[in-house]
CSV table of C-alpha atoms and ligand atoms in Angstrom, one decimal:
chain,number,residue,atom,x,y,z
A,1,UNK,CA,0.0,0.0,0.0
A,2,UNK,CA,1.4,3.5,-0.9
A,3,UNK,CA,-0.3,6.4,-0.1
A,4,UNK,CA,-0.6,9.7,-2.3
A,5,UNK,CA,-1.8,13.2,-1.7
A,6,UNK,CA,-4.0,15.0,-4.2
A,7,UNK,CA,-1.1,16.2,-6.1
A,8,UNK,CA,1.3,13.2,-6.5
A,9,UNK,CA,4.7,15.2,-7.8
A,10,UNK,CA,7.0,12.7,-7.3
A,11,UNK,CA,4.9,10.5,-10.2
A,12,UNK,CA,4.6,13.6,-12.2
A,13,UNK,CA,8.2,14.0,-11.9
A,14,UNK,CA,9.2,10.2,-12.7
A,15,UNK,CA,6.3,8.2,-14.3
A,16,UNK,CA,4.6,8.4,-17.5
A,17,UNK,CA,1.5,10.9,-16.8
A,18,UNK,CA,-1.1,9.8,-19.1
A,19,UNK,CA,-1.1,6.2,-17.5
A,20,UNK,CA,-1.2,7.2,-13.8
A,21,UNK,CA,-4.8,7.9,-11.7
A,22,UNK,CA,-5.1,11.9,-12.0
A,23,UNK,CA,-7.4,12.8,-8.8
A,24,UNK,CA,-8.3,16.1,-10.9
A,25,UNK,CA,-9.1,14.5,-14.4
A,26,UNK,CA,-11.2,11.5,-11.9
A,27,UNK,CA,-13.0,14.2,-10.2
A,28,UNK,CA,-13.4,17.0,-12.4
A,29,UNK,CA,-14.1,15.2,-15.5
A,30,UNK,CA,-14.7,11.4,-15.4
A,31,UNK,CA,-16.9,11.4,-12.0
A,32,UNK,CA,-19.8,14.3,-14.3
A,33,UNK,CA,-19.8,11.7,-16.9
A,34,UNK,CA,-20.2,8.9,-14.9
A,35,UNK,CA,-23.4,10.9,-12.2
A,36,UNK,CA,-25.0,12.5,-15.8
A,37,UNK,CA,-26.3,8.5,-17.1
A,38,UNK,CA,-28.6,9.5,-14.0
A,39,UNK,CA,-29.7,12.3,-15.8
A,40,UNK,CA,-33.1,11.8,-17.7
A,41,UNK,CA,-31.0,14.3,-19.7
A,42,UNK,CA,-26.9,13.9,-19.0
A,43,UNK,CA,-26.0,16.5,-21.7
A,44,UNK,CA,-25.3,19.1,-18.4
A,45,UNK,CA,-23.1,17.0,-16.8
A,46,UNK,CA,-21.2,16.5,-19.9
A,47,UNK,CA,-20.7,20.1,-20.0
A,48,UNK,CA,-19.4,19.9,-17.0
A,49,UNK,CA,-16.8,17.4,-17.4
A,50,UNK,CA,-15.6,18.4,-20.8
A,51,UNK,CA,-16.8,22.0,-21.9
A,52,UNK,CA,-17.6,21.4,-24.8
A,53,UNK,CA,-18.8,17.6,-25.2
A,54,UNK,CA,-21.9,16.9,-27.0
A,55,UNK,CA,-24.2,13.8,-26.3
A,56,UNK,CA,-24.9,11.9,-29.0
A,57,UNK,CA,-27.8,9.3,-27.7
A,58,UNK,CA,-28.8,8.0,-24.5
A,59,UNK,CA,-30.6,4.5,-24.5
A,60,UNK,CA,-33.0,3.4,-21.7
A,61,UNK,CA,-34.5,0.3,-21.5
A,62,UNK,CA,-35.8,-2.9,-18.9
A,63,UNK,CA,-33.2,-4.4,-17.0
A,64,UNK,CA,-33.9,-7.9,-17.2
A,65,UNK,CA,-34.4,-8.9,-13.3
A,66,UNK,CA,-35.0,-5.9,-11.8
A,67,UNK,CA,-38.3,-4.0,-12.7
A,68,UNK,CA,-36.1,-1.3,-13.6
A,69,UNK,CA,-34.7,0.5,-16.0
A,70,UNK,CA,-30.7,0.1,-17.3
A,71,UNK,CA,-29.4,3.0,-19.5
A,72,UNK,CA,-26.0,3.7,-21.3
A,73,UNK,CA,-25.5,7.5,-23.0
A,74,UNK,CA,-22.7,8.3,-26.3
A,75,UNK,CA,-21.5,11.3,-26.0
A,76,UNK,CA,-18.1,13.0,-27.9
A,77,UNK,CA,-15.5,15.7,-26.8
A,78,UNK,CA,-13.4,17.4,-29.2
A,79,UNK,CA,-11.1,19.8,-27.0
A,80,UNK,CA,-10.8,16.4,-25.4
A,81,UNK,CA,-10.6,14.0,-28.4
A,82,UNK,CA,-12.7,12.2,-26.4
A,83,UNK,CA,-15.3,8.9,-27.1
A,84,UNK,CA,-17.3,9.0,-24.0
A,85,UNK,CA,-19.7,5.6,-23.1
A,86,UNK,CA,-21.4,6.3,-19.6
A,87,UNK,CA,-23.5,3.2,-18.4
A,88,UNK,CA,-26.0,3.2,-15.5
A,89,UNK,CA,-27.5,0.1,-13.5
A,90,UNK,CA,-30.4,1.0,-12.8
A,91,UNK,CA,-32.7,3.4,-11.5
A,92,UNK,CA,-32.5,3.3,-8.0
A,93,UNK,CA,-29.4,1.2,-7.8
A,94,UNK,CA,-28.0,2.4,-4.4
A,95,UNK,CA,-31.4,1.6,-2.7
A,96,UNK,CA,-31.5,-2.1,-3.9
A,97,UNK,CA,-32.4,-4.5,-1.7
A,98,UNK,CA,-30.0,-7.2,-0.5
A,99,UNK,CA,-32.1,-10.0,-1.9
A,100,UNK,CA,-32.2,-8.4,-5.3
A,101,UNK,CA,-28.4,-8.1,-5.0
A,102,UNK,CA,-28.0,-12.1,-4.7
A,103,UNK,CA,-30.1,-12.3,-8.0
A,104,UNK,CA,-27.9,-9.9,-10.1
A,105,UNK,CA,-24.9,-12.3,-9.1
A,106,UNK,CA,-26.4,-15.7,-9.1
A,107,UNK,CA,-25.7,-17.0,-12.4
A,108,UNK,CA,-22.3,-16.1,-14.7
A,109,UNK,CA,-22.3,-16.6,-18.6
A,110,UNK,CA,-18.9,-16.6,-20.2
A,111,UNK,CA,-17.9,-13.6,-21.5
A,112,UNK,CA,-15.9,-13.8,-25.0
A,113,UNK,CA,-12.5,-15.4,-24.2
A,114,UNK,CA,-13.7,-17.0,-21.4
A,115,UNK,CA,-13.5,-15.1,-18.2
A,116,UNK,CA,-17.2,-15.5,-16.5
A,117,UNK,CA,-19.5,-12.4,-15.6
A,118,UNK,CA,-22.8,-12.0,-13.5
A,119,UNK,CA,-25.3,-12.7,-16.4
A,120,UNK,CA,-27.3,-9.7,-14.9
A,121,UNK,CA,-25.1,-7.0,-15.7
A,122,UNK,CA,-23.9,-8.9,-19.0
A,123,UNK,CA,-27.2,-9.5,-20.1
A,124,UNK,CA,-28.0,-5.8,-19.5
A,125,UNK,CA,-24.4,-4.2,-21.0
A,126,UNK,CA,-25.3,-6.1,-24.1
A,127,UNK,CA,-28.6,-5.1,-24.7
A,128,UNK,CA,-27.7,-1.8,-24.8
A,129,UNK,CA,-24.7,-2.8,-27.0
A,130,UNK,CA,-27.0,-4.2,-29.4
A,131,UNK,CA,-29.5,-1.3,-28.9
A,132,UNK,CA,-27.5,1.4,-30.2
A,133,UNK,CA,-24.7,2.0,-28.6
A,134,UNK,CA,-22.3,-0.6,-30.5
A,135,UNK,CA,-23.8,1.5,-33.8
A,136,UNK,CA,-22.8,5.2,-32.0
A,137,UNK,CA,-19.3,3.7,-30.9
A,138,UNK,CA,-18.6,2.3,-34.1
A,139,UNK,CA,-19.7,5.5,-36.2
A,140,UNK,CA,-17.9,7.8,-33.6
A,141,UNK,CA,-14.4,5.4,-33.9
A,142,UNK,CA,-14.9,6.2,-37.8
A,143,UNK,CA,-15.1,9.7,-37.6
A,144,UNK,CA,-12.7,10.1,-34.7
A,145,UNK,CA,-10.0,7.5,-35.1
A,146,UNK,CA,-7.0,9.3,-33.2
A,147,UNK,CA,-9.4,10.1,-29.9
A,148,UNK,CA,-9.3,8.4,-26.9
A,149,UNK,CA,-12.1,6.3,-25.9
A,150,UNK,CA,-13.7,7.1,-22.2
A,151,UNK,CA,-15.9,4.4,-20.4
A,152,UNK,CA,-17.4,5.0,-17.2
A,153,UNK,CA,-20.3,4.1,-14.5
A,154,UNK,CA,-21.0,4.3,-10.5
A,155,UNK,CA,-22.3,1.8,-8.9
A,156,UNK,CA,-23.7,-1.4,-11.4
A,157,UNK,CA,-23.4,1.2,-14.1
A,158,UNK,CA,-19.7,0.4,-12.9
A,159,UNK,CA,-20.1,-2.6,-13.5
A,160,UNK,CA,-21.2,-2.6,-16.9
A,161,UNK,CA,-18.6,-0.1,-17.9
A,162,UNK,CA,-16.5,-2.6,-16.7
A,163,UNK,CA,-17.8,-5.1,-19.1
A,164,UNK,CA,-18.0,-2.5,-22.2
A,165,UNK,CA,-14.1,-1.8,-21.9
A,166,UNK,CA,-13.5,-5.8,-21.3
A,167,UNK,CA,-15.4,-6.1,-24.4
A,168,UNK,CA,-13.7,-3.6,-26.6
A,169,UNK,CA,-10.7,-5.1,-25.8
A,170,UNK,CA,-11.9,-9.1,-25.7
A,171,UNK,CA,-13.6,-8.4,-29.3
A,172,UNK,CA,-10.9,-6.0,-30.6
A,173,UNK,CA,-12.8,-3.2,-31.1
A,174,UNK,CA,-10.5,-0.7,-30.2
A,175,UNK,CA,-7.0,-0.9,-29.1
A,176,UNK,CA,-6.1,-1.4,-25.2
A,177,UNK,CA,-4.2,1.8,-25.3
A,178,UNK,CA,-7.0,4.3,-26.4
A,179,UNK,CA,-9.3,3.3,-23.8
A,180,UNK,CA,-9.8,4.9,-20.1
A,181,UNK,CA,-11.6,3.1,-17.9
A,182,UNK,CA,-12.8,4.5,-14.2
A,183,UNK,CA,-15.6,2.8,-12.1
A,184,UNK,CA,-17.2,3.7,-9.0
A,185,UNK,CA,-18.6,1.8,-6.2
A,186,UNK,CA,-18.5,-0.6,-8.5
A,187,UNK,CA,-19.5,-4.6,-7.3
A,188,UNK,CA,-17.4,-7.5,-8.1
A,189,UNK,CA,-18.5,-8.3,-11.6
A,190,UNK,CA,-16.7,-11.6,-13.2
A,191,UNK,CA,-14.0,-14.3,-11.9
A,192,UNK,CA,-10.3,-14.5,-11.5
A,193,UNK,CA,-9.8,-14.4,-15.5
A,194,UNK,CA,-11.9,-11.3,-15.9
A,195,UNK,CA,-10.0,-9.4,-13.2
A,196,UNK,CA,-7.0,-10.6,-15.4
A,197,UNK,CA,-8.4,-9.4,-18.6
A,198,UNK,CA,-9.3,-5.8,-16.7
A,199,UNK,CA,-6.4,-5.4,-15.5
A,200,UNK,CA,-4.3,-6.0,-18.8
A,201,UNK,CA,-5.9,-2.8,-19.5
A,202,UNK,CA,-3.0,-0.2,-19.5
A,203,UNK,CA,-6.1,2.3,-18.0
A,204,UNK,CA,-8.0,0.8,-15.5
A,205,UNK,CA,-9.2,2.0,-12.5
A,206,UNK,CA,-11.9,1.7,-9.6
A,207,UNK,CA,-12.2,4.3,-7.4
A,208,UNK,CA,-13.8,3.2,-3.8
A,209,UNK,CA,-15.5,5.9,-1.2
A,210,UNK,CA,-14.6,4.8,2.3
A,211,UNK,CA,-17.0,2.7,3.7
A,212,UNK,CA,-19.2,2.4,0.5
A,213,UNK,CA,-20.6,-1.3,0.8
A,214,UNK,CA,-21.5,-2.1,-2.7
A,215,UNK,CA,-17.9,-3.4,-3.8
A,216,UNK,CA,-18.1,-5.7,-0.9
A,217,UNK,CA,-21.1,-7.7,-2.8
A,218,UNK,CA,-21.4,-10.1,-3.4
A,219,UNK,CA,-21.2,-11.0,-0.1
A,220,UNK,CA,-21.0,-14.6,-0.8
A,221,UNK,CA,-18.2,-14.1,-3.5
A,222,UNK,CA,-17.4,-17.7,-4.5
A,223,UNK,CA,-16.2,-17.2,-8.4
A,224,UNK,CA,-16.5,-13.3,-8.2
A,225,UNK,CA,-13.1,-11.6,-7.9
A,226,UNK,CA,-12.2,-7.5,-8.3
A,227,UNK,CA,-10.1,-6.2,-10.7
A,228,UNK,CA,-7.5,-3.5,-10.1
A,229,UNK,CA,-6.4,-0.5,-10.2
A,230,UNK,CA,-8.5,0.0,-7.0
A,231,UNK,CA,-8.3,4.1,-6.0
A,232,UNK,CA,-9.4,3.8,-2.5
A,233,UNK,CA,-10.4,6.9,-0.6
A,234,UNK,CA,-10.4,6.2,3.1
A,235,UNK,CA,-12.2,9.6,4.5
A,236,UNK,CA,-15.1,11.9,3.1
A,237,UNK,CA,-13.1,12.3,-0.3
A,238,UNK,CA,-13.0,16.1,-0.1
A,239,UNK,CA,-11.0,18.4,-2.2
A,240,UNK,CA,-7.4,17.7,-1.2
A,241,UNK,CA,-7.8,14.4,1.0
A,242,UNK,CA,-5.5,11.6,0.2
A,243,UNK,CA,-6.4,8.5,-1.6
A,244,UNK,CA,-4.5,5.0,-1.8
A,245,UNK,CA,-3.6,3.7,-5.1
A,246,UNK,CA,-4.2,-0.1,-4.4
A,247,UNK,CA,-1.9,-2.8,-5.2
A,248,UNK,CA,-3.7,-6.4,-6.1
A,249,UNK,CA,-7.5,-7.1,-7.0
A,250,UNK,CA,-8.7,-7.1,-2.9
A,251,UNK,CA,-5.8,-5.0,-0.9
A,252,UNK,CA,-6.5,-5.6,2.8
A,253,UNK,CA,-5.6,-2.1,3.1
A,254,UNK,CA,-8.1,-1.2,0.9
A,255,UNK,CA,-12.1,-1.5,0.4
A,256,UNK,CA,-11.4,-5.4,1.1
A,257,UNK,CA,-9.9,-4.5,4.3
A,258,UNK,CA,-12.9,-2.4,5.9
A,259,UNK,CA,-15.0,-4.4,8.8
A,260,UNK,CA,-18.4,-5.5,7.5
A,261,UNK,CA,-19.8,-3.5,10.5
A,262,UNK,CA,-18.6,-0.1,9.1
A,263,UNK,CA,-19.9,-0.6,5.6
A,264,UNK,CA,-23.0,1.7,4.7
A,265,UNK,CA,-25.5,2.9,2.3
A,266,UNK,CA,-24.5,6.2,2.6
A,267,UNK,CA,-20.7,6.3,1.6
A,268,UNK,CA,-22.1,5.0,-1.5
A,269,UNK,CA,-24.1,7.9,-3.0
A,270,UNK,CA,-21.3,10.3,-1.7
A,271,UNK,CA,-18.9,10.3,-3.6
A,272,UNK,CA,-15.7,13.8,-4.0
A,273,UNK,CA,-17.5,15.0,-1.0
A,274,UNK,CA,-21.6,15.5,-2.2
A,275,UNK,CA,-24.0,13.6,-2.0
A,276,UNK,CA,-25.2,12.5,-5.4
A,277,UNK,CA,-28.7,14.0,-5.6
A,278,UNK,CA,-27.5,16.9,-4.5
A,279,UNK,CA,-24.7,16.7,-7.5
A,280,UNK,CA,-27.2,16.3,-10.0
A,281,UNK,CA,-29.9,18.7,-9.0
A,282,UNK,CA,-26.6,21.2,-9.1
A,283,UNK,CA,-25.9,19.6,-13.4
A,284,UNK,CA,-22.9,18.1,-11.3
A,285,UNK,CA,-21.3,21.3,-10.6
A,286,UNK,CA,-19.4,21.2,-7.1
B,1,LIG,C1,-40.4,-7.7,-10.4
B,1,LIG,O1,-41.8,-7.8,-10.5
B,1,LIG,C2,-42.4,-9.1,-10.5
B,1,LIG,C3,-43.9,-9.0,-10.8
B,1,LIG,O2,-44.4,-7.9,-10.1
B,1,LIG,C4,-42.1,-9.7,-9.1
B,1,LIG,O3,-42.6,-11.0,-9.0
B,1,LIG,C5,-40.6,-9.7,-8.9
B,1,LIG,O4,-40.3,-10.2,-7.6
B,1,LIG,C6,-40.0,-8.3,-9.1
B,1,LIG,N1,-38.5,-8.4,-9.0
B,1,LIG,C7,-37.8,-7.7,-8.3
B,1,LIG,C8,-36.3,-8.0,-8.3
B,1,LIG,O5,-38.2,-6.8,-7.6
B,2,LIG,C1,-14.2,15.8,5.6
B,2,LIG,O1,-13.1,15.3,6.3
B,2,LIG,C2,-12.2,16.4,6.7
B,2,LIG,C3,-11.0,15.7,7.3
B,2,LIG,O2,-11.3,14.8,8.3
B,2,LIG,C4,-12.9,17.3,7.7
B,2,LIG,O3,-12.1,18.4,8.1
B,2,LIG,C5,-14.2,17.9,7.0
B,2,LIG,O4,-14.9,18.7,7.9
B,2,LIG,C6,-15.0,16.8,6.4
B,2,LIG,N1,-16.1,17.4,5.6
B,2,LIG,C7,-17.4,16.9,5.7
B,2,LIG,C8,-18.3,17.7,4.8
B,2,LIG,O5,-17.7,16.1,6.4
C-alpha cells in the first residue's frame, strides 16, 4: 500500500503521466460523466466534465431482473478527443435491496475469451450494445480515429462499464491503449480471469469511497473476484484528502480490508464530497 496526496509530484516527476490515476481528471471530468447516465438528460453534466462535449444518444431500457430500467449514454469531446460511453445500472441502484443483490450475481455466462461475468449485468451491458450503442461507438471510432475512448459508471453502471471496456478489448474493437476506464462503487462483476483481462488494460481503474458497501457484494463471492487498479479513498473524499492507489485485486488495506460492520449505504451515494442527488440537481457542478 502506498499512499498519495492529491497532487502526486513525485509521479509527475518520474512516471509516464497519461497512464497514472489523476485525482483532478477523476473528479473534475470522469466522476460528471459517470453521475449525468442518471440524468433523464446527461448533456449538463457532460458540459461539466468536458466543456464542450456533445451527447450523441442516451438508450434506456428494462433491465432484465429488476423492474427497472438500465441506460447507457454516447457522447463526444473534441477539445478532449474524447469517445465517451457512460453506463448506469439501474434506476435506483443504491437503494437495492439485499435479496435483489444475490439475484444480479447468481448466475455467470462466459464472457468472450472465457473469463465468467454476472449474467445480470452482461445481459444488461449487451442489450444496450445491441440497442445502439455498439452503432454510436462504431460511427464515432470512424469519424474520430486518433481520440481516446472514455468508459465509465458508478455503482452497477460500474459494473457494466467494466464489461463495455472488457469487451472492446476481448472483441478488438478498439486498441487497449486508447481506452480509459474509471468505475465507481462498483460490485465484483466476473471471476479470477476477468480481473485478469481488466487489469491487462493499460487504464483501468476503480475508485472506492470509504465505507461504501456495494464493492463488498457479493457477499457470498465464491467465483466473483475485483479487478485492479483499486483508488481507494479512506475519508469523506473532499478536495485535497489523500487517496490509496491499491496494489492487487482485494488490498486488505483497501475497500477489502474495511469491517463488515462499518460498511453503509450512505458512503455510496457520496462520492468527492456530495451527496449524489444533491450533485445532479446542481448539473454536477461542485
Ligand atoms: C419484479 O416484478 C415481479 C412482478 O411484479 C415480481 O414478482 C418480482 O419479484 C420483481 N422483481 C424484483 C427484483 O423486484
Ligand atoms: C471531511 O473530512 C475532513 C478531514 O477529516 C474534515 O475536516 C471535513 O470537515 C469533512 N467534511 C465533511 C463535509 O464532512
Amino acid at each position: 500500500m502506498t499512499s498519495y496526496f492529491a497532487i502526486p509530484i513525485l509521479l509527475f516527476l518520474f512516471q509516464n503521466v497519461s497512464a497514472q490515476y489523476s485525482e483532478a481528471f477523476s473528479r473534475n471530468v470522469i466522476w460528471p460523466l459517470a453521475a449525468g447516465a442518471l440524468r433523464d438528460d446527461p448533456q449538463k453534466c457532460i458540459e461539466s466534465g468536458t466543456g464542450d462535449g456533445k451527447l450523441r444518444r442516451k438508450i434506456e431500457l428494462q433491465c432484465d431482473i429488476l423492474n427497472e430500467t438500465c441506460s447507457a449514454y454516447t457522447a463526444v469531446s473534441d477539445s478532449r478527443m474524447a469517445i465517451i460511453l457512460s453506463w448506469r445500472g439501474s434506476v435506483g441502484a443504491y437503494e437495492i435491496e439485499m435479496e435483489a443483490l444475490d439475484i444480479l450475481f447468481g448466475q455467470q455466462l462466459t464472457f468472450p475469451g472465457g473469463a465468467k461475468v454476472a449474467d445480470f449485468f452482461y445481459n444488461a451491458f449487451l442489450k444496450l450494445w445491441n440497442a445502439g450503442i455498439k452503432d454510436d461507438f462504431f460511427t464515432l471510432q470512424q469519424k474520430y480515429p486518433d481520440y481516446e475512448i472514455w468508459v465509465t459508471g458508478h455503482s452497477l453502471g460500474g459494473a457494466m462499464a467494466g464489461l463495455c471496456a472488457g469487451y472492446l478489448k476481448q472483441m478488438g474493437f478498439a486498441d487497449p491503449s486508447k481506452i480509459r476506464l474509471i468505475t465507481y462503487g462498483e460490485p465484483r462483476t466476473g471471476d479470477a480471469q476477468y480481473s485478469t483481462l481488466l487489469n491487462s488494460l493499460p487504464y483501468s481503474y476503480r475508485v472506492v469511497h470509504d465505507n461504501d458497501w456495494i464493492p463488498h457484494v457479493p457477499f457470498k463471492n465464491e467465483n466473483y473476484l475485483h479487478h485492479g487498479i483499486e483508488i481507494y479513498y479512506p475519508n469523506n473524499m473532499t478536495l485535497g484528502l489523500p487517496y490509496t492507489i491499491c496494489v492487487g485485486n482485494e488490498d486488505k488495506s483497501c475497500s477489502s480490508g474495511a469491517p463488515l460492520f462499518r460498511l453503509n449505504f450512505r458512503d455510496h451515494t457520496l462520492y468527492f464530497g456530495i451527496e449524489l442527488d444533491n450533485y445532479l440537481s446542481r448539473e454536477c457542478k461542485y
